[in-house]
Short mmCIF file of C-alpha atoms in Angstrom, two decimals:
data_model
loop_
_atom_site.label_atom_id
_atom_site.label_comp_id
_atom_site.label_asym_id
_atom_site.label_seq_id
_atom_site.Cartn_x
_atom_site.Cartn_y
_atom_site.Cartn_z
CA MET A 21 -9.03 -43.54 -6.99
CA VAL A 22 -6.90 -40.74 -8.46
CA THR A 23 -6.99 -40.68 -12.26
CA PRO A 24 -3.78 -40.09 -14.24
CA ASP A 25 -5.08 -36.67 -15.33
CA ALA A 26 -5.86 -35.68 -11.74
CA ALA A 27 -2.46 -36.88 -10.58
CA ARG A 28 -0.75 -34.81 -13.24
CA LYS A 29 -2.72 -31.73 -12.19
CA VAL A 30 -1.82 -32.20 -8.52
CA THR A 31 1.83 -32.50 -9.52
CA ALA A 32 1.59 -29.43 -11.72
CA ILE A 33 0.02 -27.36 -8.97
CA SER A 34 2.51 -28.46 -6.32
CA ALA A 35 5.37 -27.61 -8.68
CA LEU A 36 3.90 -24.20 -9.53
CA ASP A 37 6.24 -21.49 -8.26
CA SER A 38 7.68 -18.16 -9.38
CA THR A 39 9.92 -19.84 -11.96
CA THR A 40 7.05 -21.67 -13.68
CA ALA A 41 4.11 -19.32 -13.12
CA SER A 42 2.88 -16.67 -15.54
CA PHE A 43 1.27 -14.81 -12.62
CA VAL A 44 2.67 -14.29 -9.12
CA LEU A 45 1.41 -12.00 -6.38
CA SER A 46 3.42 -11.99 -3.15
CA ARG A 47 1.80 -10.34 -0.12
CA PRO A 48 2.59 -10.57 3.61
CA HIS A 49 -0.39 -12.85 4.23
CA ARG A 50 -0.49 -14.89 1.01
CA THR A 51 1.26 -15.68 -2.27
CA VAL A 52 -0.70 -16.62 -5.38
CA PHE A 53 0.88 -18.54 -8.28
CA ALA A 54 -0.97 -19.19 -11.54
CA THR A 55 -0.16 -20.40 -15.00
CA GLY A 56 -1.79 -19.78 -18.34
CA GLY A 57 -5.06 -21.21 -19.56
CA GLU A 58 -6.95 -21.35 -22.82
CA ARG A 59 -9.41 -18.56 -22.04
CA SER A 60 -8.25 -14.95 -21.95
CA PHE A 61 -10.24 -11.76 -21.57
CA ARG A 62 -9.40 -8.28 -22.78
CA ARG A 63 -12.47 -6.74 -21.16
CA VAL A 64 -13.45 -6.88 -17.50
CA PRO A 65 -17.16 -7.58 -18.26
CA ASP A 66 -16.17 -10.71 -20.21
CA ALA A 67 -14.06 -11.98 -17.32
CA LEU A 68 -16.90 -11.31 -14.88
CA ALA A 69 -19.34 -13.18 -17.13
CA ALA A 70 -17.06 -16.23 -17.08
CA LEU A 71 -16.96 -16.17 -13.28
CA ARG A 72 -20.74 -15.84 -13.06
CA ASP A 73 -21.63 -18.62 -15.53
CA GLY A 74 -19.20 -21.04 -13.90
CA SER A 75 -16.88 -21.42 -16.89
CA ALA A 76 -14.04 -19.93 -14.83
CA THR A 77 -13.30 -20.47 -11.14
CA HIS A 78 -10.56 -17.83 -10.97
CA ILE A 79 -9.33 -14.84 -12.96
CA VAL A 80 -5.79 -13.48 -12.73
CA GLY A 81 -3.85 -10.82 -14.60
CA ALA A 82 -3.48 -7.09 -15.09
CA LEU A 83 -5.59 -4.05 -15.90
CA PRO A 84 -4.02 -1.27 -18.01
CA PHE A 85 -3.86 2.34 -16.90
CA ASP A 86 -6.47 3.28 -19.50
CA PRO A 87 -9.67 1.34 -18.66
CA ALA A 88 -10.64 1.40 -22.35
CA ALA A 89 -7.43 -0.38 -23.43
CA PRO A 90 -7.17 -4.20 -23.64
CA ALA A 91 -6.66 -5.95 -20.33
CA ALA A 92 -4.41 -8.98 -19.76
CA LEU A 93 -6.80 -11.25 -17.87
CA TRP A 94 -7.16 -15.01 -18.06
CA ALA A 95 -8.70 -18.06 -16.41
CA PRO A 96 -5.63 -19.97 -15.19
CA GLU A 97 -4.97 -23.58 -16.03
CA ALA A 98 -3.63 -24.08 -12.51
CA ILE A 99 -3.56 -21.84 -9.44
CA ARG A 100 -1.89 -22.31 -6.06
CA PHE A 101 -2.22 -20.33 -2.83
CA GLN A 102 0.59 -20.29 -0.28
CA ASP A 103 0.33 -18.86 3.22
CA GLY A 104 2.73 -15.98 3.74
CA PRO A 105 4.90 -14.14 1.24
CA LEU A 106 7.18 -15.49 -1.44
CA CYS A 107 10.40 -16.97 -0.08
CA PRO A 108 12.90 -15.84 -2.70
CA ALA A 109 16.04 -17.64 -3.74
CA ILE A 110 18.26 -14.73 -4.71
CA ALA A 111 19.81 -15.13 -8.15
CA THR A 112 22.67 -13.21 -9.70
CA LEU A 113 21.43 -10.91 -12.46
CA PRO A 114 23.38 -9.89 -15.55
CA GLU A 115 24.67 -6.35 -15.67
CA PHE A 116 22.24 -3.61 -16.75
CA GLU A 117 23.03 -0.29 -18.30
CA LEU A 118 20.82 2.78 -18.49
CA ALA A 119 20.14 3.42 -22.16
CA GLU A 120 17.61 6.24 -22.33
CA ALA A 121 15.48 8.54 -20.21
CA VAL A 122 11.93 8.98 -21.58
CA PRO A 123 11.51 11.88 -21.68
CA GLU A 124 14.81 13.63 -21.04
CA PRO A 125 14.94 15.15 -17.52
CA ASP A 126 14.46 18.74 -18.66
CA ARG A 127 11.46 17.69 -20.73
CA HIS A 128 9.87 16.06 -17.67
CA ARG A 129 10.41 19.26 -15.69
CA GLU A 130 8.77 21.18 -18.54
CA ARG A 131 5.78 18.83 -18.38
CA VAL A 132 5.44 19.61 -14.68
CA ARG A 133 5.59 23.35 -15.39
CA THR A 134 2.87 22.96 -18.03
CA ALA A 135 0.63 21.15 -15.56
CA VAL A 136 1.28 23.72 -12.81
CA GLU A 137 0.47 26.61 -15.15
CA GLN A 138 -2.80 25.01 -16.22
CA MET A 139 -3.86 24.26 -12.64
CA SER A 140 -2.93 27.81 -11.56
CA ALA A 141 -4.93 29.51 -14.31
CA PRO A 142 -8.12 31.35 -13.32
CA GLY A 143 -11.11 29.02 -13.41
CA ALA A 144 -9.00 25.87 -13.77
CA ARG A 145 -10.88 22.67 -12.95
CA LEU A 146 -7.86 20.37 -12.85
CA ARG A 147 -6.62 20.06 -9.26
CA LYS A 148 -4.13 17.20 -9.51
CA VAL A 149 -2.43 15.20 -12.24
CA VAL A 150 0.09 12.38 -11.90
CA LEU A 151 2.93 12.67 -14.39
CA ALA A 152 5.36 9.81 -14.95
CA ARG A 153 8.60 9.19 -16.75
CA ALA A 154 10.49 6.06 -17.77
CA LEU A 155 14.02 4.72 -17.93
CA ARG A 156 14.94 2.23 -20.62
CA LEU A 157 17.58 -0.28 -19.64
CA ARG A 158 19.49 -3.03 -21.43
CA ALA A 159 20.80 -6.26 -19.92
CA ALA A 160 24.14 -7.75 -20.96
CA GLU A 161 22.38 -11.09 -21.47
CA PRO A 162 18.78 -12.31 -21.21
CA VAL A 163 17.33 -12.01 -17.73
CA VAL A 164 14.61 -14.16 -16.14
CA ALA A 165 11.70 -12.12 -14.77
CA ALA A 166 11.35 -14.44 -11.76
CA ASP A 167 14.90 -13.54 -10.73
CA ILE A 168 14.01 -9.83 -10.75
CA LEU A 169 10.89 -10.62 -8.72
CA ASP A 170 12.92 -12.51 -6.13
CA ARG A 171 15.28 -9.57 -5.67
CA LEU A 172 12.39 -7.11 -5.39
CA VAL A 173 10.62 -9.23 -2.78
CA SER A 174 13.79 -9.72 -0.76
CA GLY A 175 14.31 -5.95 -0.61
CA ASP A 176 10.76 -5.08 0.48
CA PRO A 177 9.90 -5.12 4.23
CA GLY A 178 6.44 -6.53 3.49
CA ARG A 179 7.76 -9.00 0.88
CA ASN A 180 5.43 -7.46 -1.71
CA GLY A 181 5.98 -8.33 -5.35
CA PHE A 182 4.23 -9.28 -8.57
CA LEU A 183 4.89 -10.81 -11.97
CA VAL A 184 2.33 -10.87 -14.79
CA ASP A 185 2.54 -12.13 -18.36
CA LEU A 186 1.10 -9.38 -20.59
CA THR A 187 0.62 -11.55 -23.68
CA ASP A 188 -3.16 -11.57 -23.34
CA GLY A 189 -3.10 -7.77 -23.26
CA GLY A 190 -1.47 -7.60 -26.69
CA ARG A 191 2.16 -7.37 -25.51
CA THR A 192 3.26 -10.84 -26.57
CA GLY A 193 5.92 -12.33 -24.35
CA ASN A 194 6.39 -9.18 -22.25
CA LEU A 195 6.23 -9.42 -18.47
CA LEU A 196 5.34 -6.80 -15.87
CA VAL A 197 7.33 -7.19 -12.67
CA GLY A 198 7.33 -4.95 -9.62
CA SER A 199 6.97 -4.43 -5.88
CA THR A 200 3.96 -2.26 -5.13
CA PRO A 201 3.05 -1.03 -1.65
CA GLU A 202 -0.48 0.07 -2.59
CA VAL A 203 -3.63 -2.05 -2.18
CA LEU A 204 -6.35 -1.01 -4.62
CA VAL A 205 -8.91 -3.39 -3.11
CA ARG A 206 -9.04 -6.68 -1.21
CA ARG A 207 -12.17 -8.72 -0.55
CA GLU A 208 -12.34 -11.67 1.85
CA GLY A 209 -15.86 -12.89 2.41
CA ARG A 210 -17.93 -9.75 2.91
CA ARG A 211 -15.00 -7.71 4.24
CA VAL A 212 -13.56 -5.16 1.80
CA SER A 213 -10.43 -3.10 2.37
CA SER A 214 -8.36 -0.58 0.45
CA TYR A 215 -5.13 1.17 1.35
CA PRO A 216 -4.56 4.17 -0.92
CA LEU A 217 -1.23 5.98 -0.83
CA ALA A 218 -0.59 9.56 -1.92
CA GLY A 219 1.93 12.07 -0.67
CA SER A 220 5.53 11.05 -0.11
CA MET A 221 8.97 12.22 1.02
CA ARG A 222 12.41 10.70 0.64
CA ARG A 223 13.79 8.88 3.68
CA THR A 224 17.31 9.18 5.09
CA THR A 225 19.64 6.81 6.93
CA ASP A 226 19.88 9.20 9.91
CA PRO A 227 17.18 7.90 12.32
CA TYR A 228 16.52 11.28 13.95
CA ARG A 229 16.32 13.12 10.65
CA ASP A 230 14.18 10.30 9.20
CA ARG A 231 11.61 10.76 11.98
CA GLU A 232 11.60 14.51 11.33
CA ILE A 233 10.89 13.89 7.64
CA GLY A 234 7.97 11.61 8.52
CA ALA A 235 6.52 14.23 10.87
CA ALA A 236 6.94 16.90 8.19
CA LEU A 237 5.02 14.74 5.72
CA LEU A 238 2.13 14.40 8.17
CA ASN A 239 1.98 18.20 8.38
CA SER A 240 2.53 19.04 4.70
CA SER A 241 -0.49 20.90 3.32
CA LYS A 242 0.45 19.97 -0.26
CA ASN A 243 0.73 16.25 0.52
CA LEU A 244 -2.35 16.19 2.75
CA ALA A 245 -4.41 17.80 -0.03
CA GLU A 246 -3.07 15.30 -2.56
CA HIS A 247 -3.95 12.45 -0.22
CA ARG A 248 -7.45 13.73 0.48
CA TYR A 249 -8.33 13.65 -3.22
CA VAL A 250 -7.52 9.94 -3.28
CA VAL A 251 -9.38 9.05 -0.09
CA ASP A 252 -12.50 10.91 -1.21
CA HIS A 253 -12.45 9.06 -4.55
CA VAL A 254 -12.02 5.63 -2.94
CA ARG A 255 -14.81 6.23 -0.44
CA ALA A 256 -17.22 7.40 -3.15
CA ALA A 257 -16.35 4.55 -5.53
CA LEU A 258 -16.71 1.91 -2.82
CA ALA A 259 -20.08 3.28 -1.72
CA ALA A 260 -21.69 2.08 -4.95
CA GLY A 261 -20.87 -1.59 -4.30
CA THR A 262 -20.45 -1.78 -0.55
CA ALA A 263 -22.01 -0.63 2.70
CA ASP A 264 -20.62 0.83 5.91
CA VAL A 265 -17.59 2.49 4.29
CA ARG A 266 -15.21 3.68 7.01
CA ALA A 267 -11.99 5.70 6.90
CA PRO A 268 -10.04 7.68 9.52
CA LEU A 269 -10.19 11.44 9.26
CA THR A 270 -6.41 11.74 9.01
CA PRO A 271 -3.85 9.56 7.21
CA GLU A 272 -1.09 7.53 8.83
CA LEU A 273 2.58 7.15 7.97
CA THR A 274 3.81 4.08 6.12
CA HIS A 275 7.07 3.49 4.35
CA THR A 276 9.22 1.62 1.91
CA PRO A 277 13.01 1.51 2.27
CA ALA A 278 13.25 4.71 0.17
CA LEU A 279 10.10 6.72 0.94
CA TRP A 280 7.66 7.82 3.60
CA HIS A 281 4.06 7.70 2.36
CA LEU A 282 0.71 8.91 3.62
CA GLY A 283 -1.75 6.03 3.72
CA THR A 284 -5.35 5.60 4.85
CA PRO A 285 -6.87 2.19 5.71
CA ILE A 286 -10.43 2.11 4.35
CA THR A 287 -12.88 -0.70 5.11
CA ALA A 288 -16.36 -1.60 3.93
CA THR A 289 -18.84 -4.47 3.69
CA ALA A 290 -19.44 -5.97 0.25
CA ARG A 291 -22.95 -6.07 -1.12
CA PRO A 292 -24.14 -9.46 -2.44
CA GLY A 293 -22.82 -10.23 -5.92
CA VAL A 294 -20.13 -7.55 -5.90
CA GLY A 295 -16.69 -9.13 -6.05
CA ALA A 296 -13.10 -7.97 -5.97
CA LEU A 297 -12.81 -7.53 -9.74
CA GLU A 298 -15.96 -5.40 -9.94
CA LEU A 299 -14.65 -3.22 -7.13
CA ALA A 300 -11.21 -2.92 -8.72
CA ALA A 301 -12.78 -1.79 -12.00
CA ALA A 302 -14.95 0.76 -10.16
CA LEU A 303 -11.98 2.19 -8.23
CA HIS A 304 -9.45 2.32 -11.06
CA PRO A 305 -7.87 4.70 -11.84
CA THR A 306 -7.65 6.51 -8.53
CA PRO A 307 -6.29 10.04 -8.17
CA ALA A 308 -3.13 8.43 -6.72
CA ILE A 309 -2.04 7.43 -10.23
CA CYS A 310 -4.23 9.62 -12.45
CA GLY A 311 -5.49 12.85 -10.86
CA THR A 312 -8.65 14.78 -10.22
CA PRO A 313 -11.02 15.35 -11.90
CA ALA A 314 -10.15 12.00 -13.48
CA ALA A 315 -11.24 12.80 -17.03
CA ALA A 316 -9.26 16.04 -17.21
CA ALA A 317 -6.19 14.42 -15.65
CA ALA A 318 -6.36 11.45 -18.03
CA ARG A 319 -6.53 13.82 -21.01
CA MET A 320 -3.43 15.65 -19.85
CA ILE A 321 -1.57 12.38 -19.28
CA ALA A 322 -2.48 11.20 -22.79
CA GLU A 323 -1.31 14.50 -24.27
CA LEU A 324 1.97 14.71 -22.36
CA GLU A 325 2.94 11.04 -21.96
CA GLY A 326 1.04 9.01 -24.52
CA ASP A 327 0.13 5.37 -23.77
CA ARG A 328 1.20 4.16 -20.32
CA GLY A 329 0.38 0.54 -21.05
CA PHE A 330 0.13 -1.46 -17.82
CA TYR A 331 2.11 0.93 -15.64
CA ALA A 332 -0.22 2.52 -13.05
CA GLY A 333 -2.87 -0.10 -13.77
CA ALA A 334 -3.68 -2.96 -11.39
CA VAL A 335 -2.55 -6.56 -10.91
CA GLY A 336 -4.43 -9.21 -9.00
CA TRP A 337 -6.73 -12.18 -8.79
CA CYS A 338 -10.31 -13.05 -7.91
CA ASP A 339 -12.50 -16.14 -7.59
CA ALA A 340 -16.11 -16.98 -8.40
CA GLU A 341 -17.15 -16.20 -4.80
CA GLY A 342 -15.92 -12.64 -5.18
CA ASN A 343 -12.81 -12.98 -3.05
CA GLY A 344 -9.57 -11.52 -4.36
CA GLU A 345 -6.95 -8.82 -4.18
CA TRP A 346 -5.84 -6.14 -6.64
CA MET A 347 -2.74 -4.00 -6.22
CA VAL A 348 -1.85 -0.75 -7.98
CA SER A 349 0.92 -1.54 -10.48
CA ILE A 350 3.59 0.98 -9.48
CA ARG A 351 7.32 0.57 -8.66
CA CYS A 352 7.45 -1.71 -11.66
CA ALA A 353 9.06 -2.38 -15.03
CA GLU A 354 8.10 -4.12 -18.24
CA LEU A 355 10.56 -6.77 -19.43
CA ASP A 356 10.69 -7.29 -23.19
CA SER A 357 10.07 -10.74 -24.63
CA ASP A 358 13.79 -11.12 -25.48
CA GLY A 359 14.73 -10.72 -21.81
CA LEU A 360 17.17 -7.95 -22.71
CA GLY A 361 15.17 -4.72 -22.78
CA LEU A 362 13.46 -3.40 -19.67
CA THR A 363 11.45 -0.19 -19.13
CA ALA A 364 11.07 1.10 -15.56
CA PHE A 365 8.42 3.66 -14.58
CA ALA A 366 7.96 6.26 -11.84
CA GLY A 367 5.50 9.10 -11.34
CA GLY A 368 4.40 11.75 -8.90
CA GLY A 369 1.32 13.80 -8.09
CA ILE A 370 1.42 17.37 -9.41
CA LEU A 371 -0.55 20.15 -7.75
CA ALA A 372 -0.62 23.89 -8.46
CA GLU A 373 2.09 24.46 -5.83
CA SER A 374 4.44 21.72 -7.14
CA ASP A 375 8.09 22.49 -7.88
CA PRO A 376 9.49 20.83 -11.07
CA ASP A 377 12.87 20.02 -9.49
CA ASP A 378 11.23 18.47 -6.44
CA GLU A 379 8.90 16.41 -8.61
CA PHE A 380 11.81 15.16 -10.72
CA ALA A 381 13.68 14.20 -7.55
CA GLU A 382 10.64 12.28 -6.30
CA THR A 383 10.54 10.12 -9.42
CA THR A 384 14.28 9.49 -9.09
CA THR A 385 13.71 8.20 -5.57
CA LYS A 386 10.86 5.97 -6.70
CA PHE A 387 13.07 4.42 -9.37
CA GLU A 388 15.36 3.14 -6.63
CA THR A 389 13.03 0.22 -5.85
CA MET A 390 13.53 -1.27 -9.29
CA LEU A 391 17.03 -0.07 -10.09
CA GLY A 392 18.38 -1.18 -6.71
CA ALA A 393 17.08 -4.69 -7.40
CA LEU A 394 18.92 -4.61 -10.72
CA GLY A 395 22.18 -3.60 -9.08
CA LEU A 396 22.09 0.04 -10.21
CA THR A 397 22.56 2.34 -7.25
CA GLY A 398 24.01 5.71 -6.28
CA GLU A 399 24.76 8.16 -9.07
CA ALA A 400 24.02 5.51 -11.68
CA VAL A 401 20.27 5.89 -11.05
CA VAL A 402 20.20 9.64 -11.63
CA PHE A 403 19.65 10.85 -15.18
CA ARG A 404 20.24 14.57 -14.68
#
């Protein structure tokens, strides 16, 4: 016999979708929907303790860029898994206008020059730092985050997308929404995988030229060096909690509609008791969104950018058996609680040989994922 409470829960779970969920993760193989619960966790160890003592069956949410900052993690009241990606119903969004570049373009270029000078100095230890900038936008009327998510998913070849309520991380009512191509870590049974991305070039609509650009990326010493830092970090971090870590010697090409990327598929076998959330915490932040050495890069980011919040953190889920998936939170924006203000983020890896104008152009290209979904294209996306 089904009790009234059980019947209500079944109904609630079946009705849980992107319009009602406070957490959504769309991936080619699976979509996860979850809604809020009574227990939230601002520290990863507290969330892990709840999984281990049986008081939580699942944890969902977001990790901030700074591992010492409060996380937005919670044990959901209801969670639903759907085979395949989100099937979006495309909504019409209100008009957006670009209000402010943070920092101004010339200031971002100056930040890049500062980083290049420091990395080029005799005896410098810093080899890579990822510097980001933001665009603040304003909607003509309140926008629903799920509608932005639907447009992002519909524009991504892999139907990747995420939406996370950041209230439990101290940003009451704000939502992080994005379409990330980068897998921080995925664990299914004992199988662990990661797909770090680093090194990119802008694509073109000319098929022949586009193939040439991809080939050039595969042979770019600057981008290959940037990518190697990330792969070395991921392999070393995984080795502490897994066995049989394997990665190809050279990266492969992958792409979004706007960019070619270098990516490396890394696999491993999980050790008993080491789940997806533990692995995510051990891996984050990777050199793909921070730099190397990590401590020196993080100090420079704090000095030049300030608090990144949940941009370049991680979003995902895990269960008490250790299964789960965590994605790097890039190609994203934070929607204010009033539904009117939105801050989009984009960054790029800086090495000693980086050119400030090229690095600025790379962030402009990366903004296209979000701004295109909002209906801002062409010259409108370029704050020169």
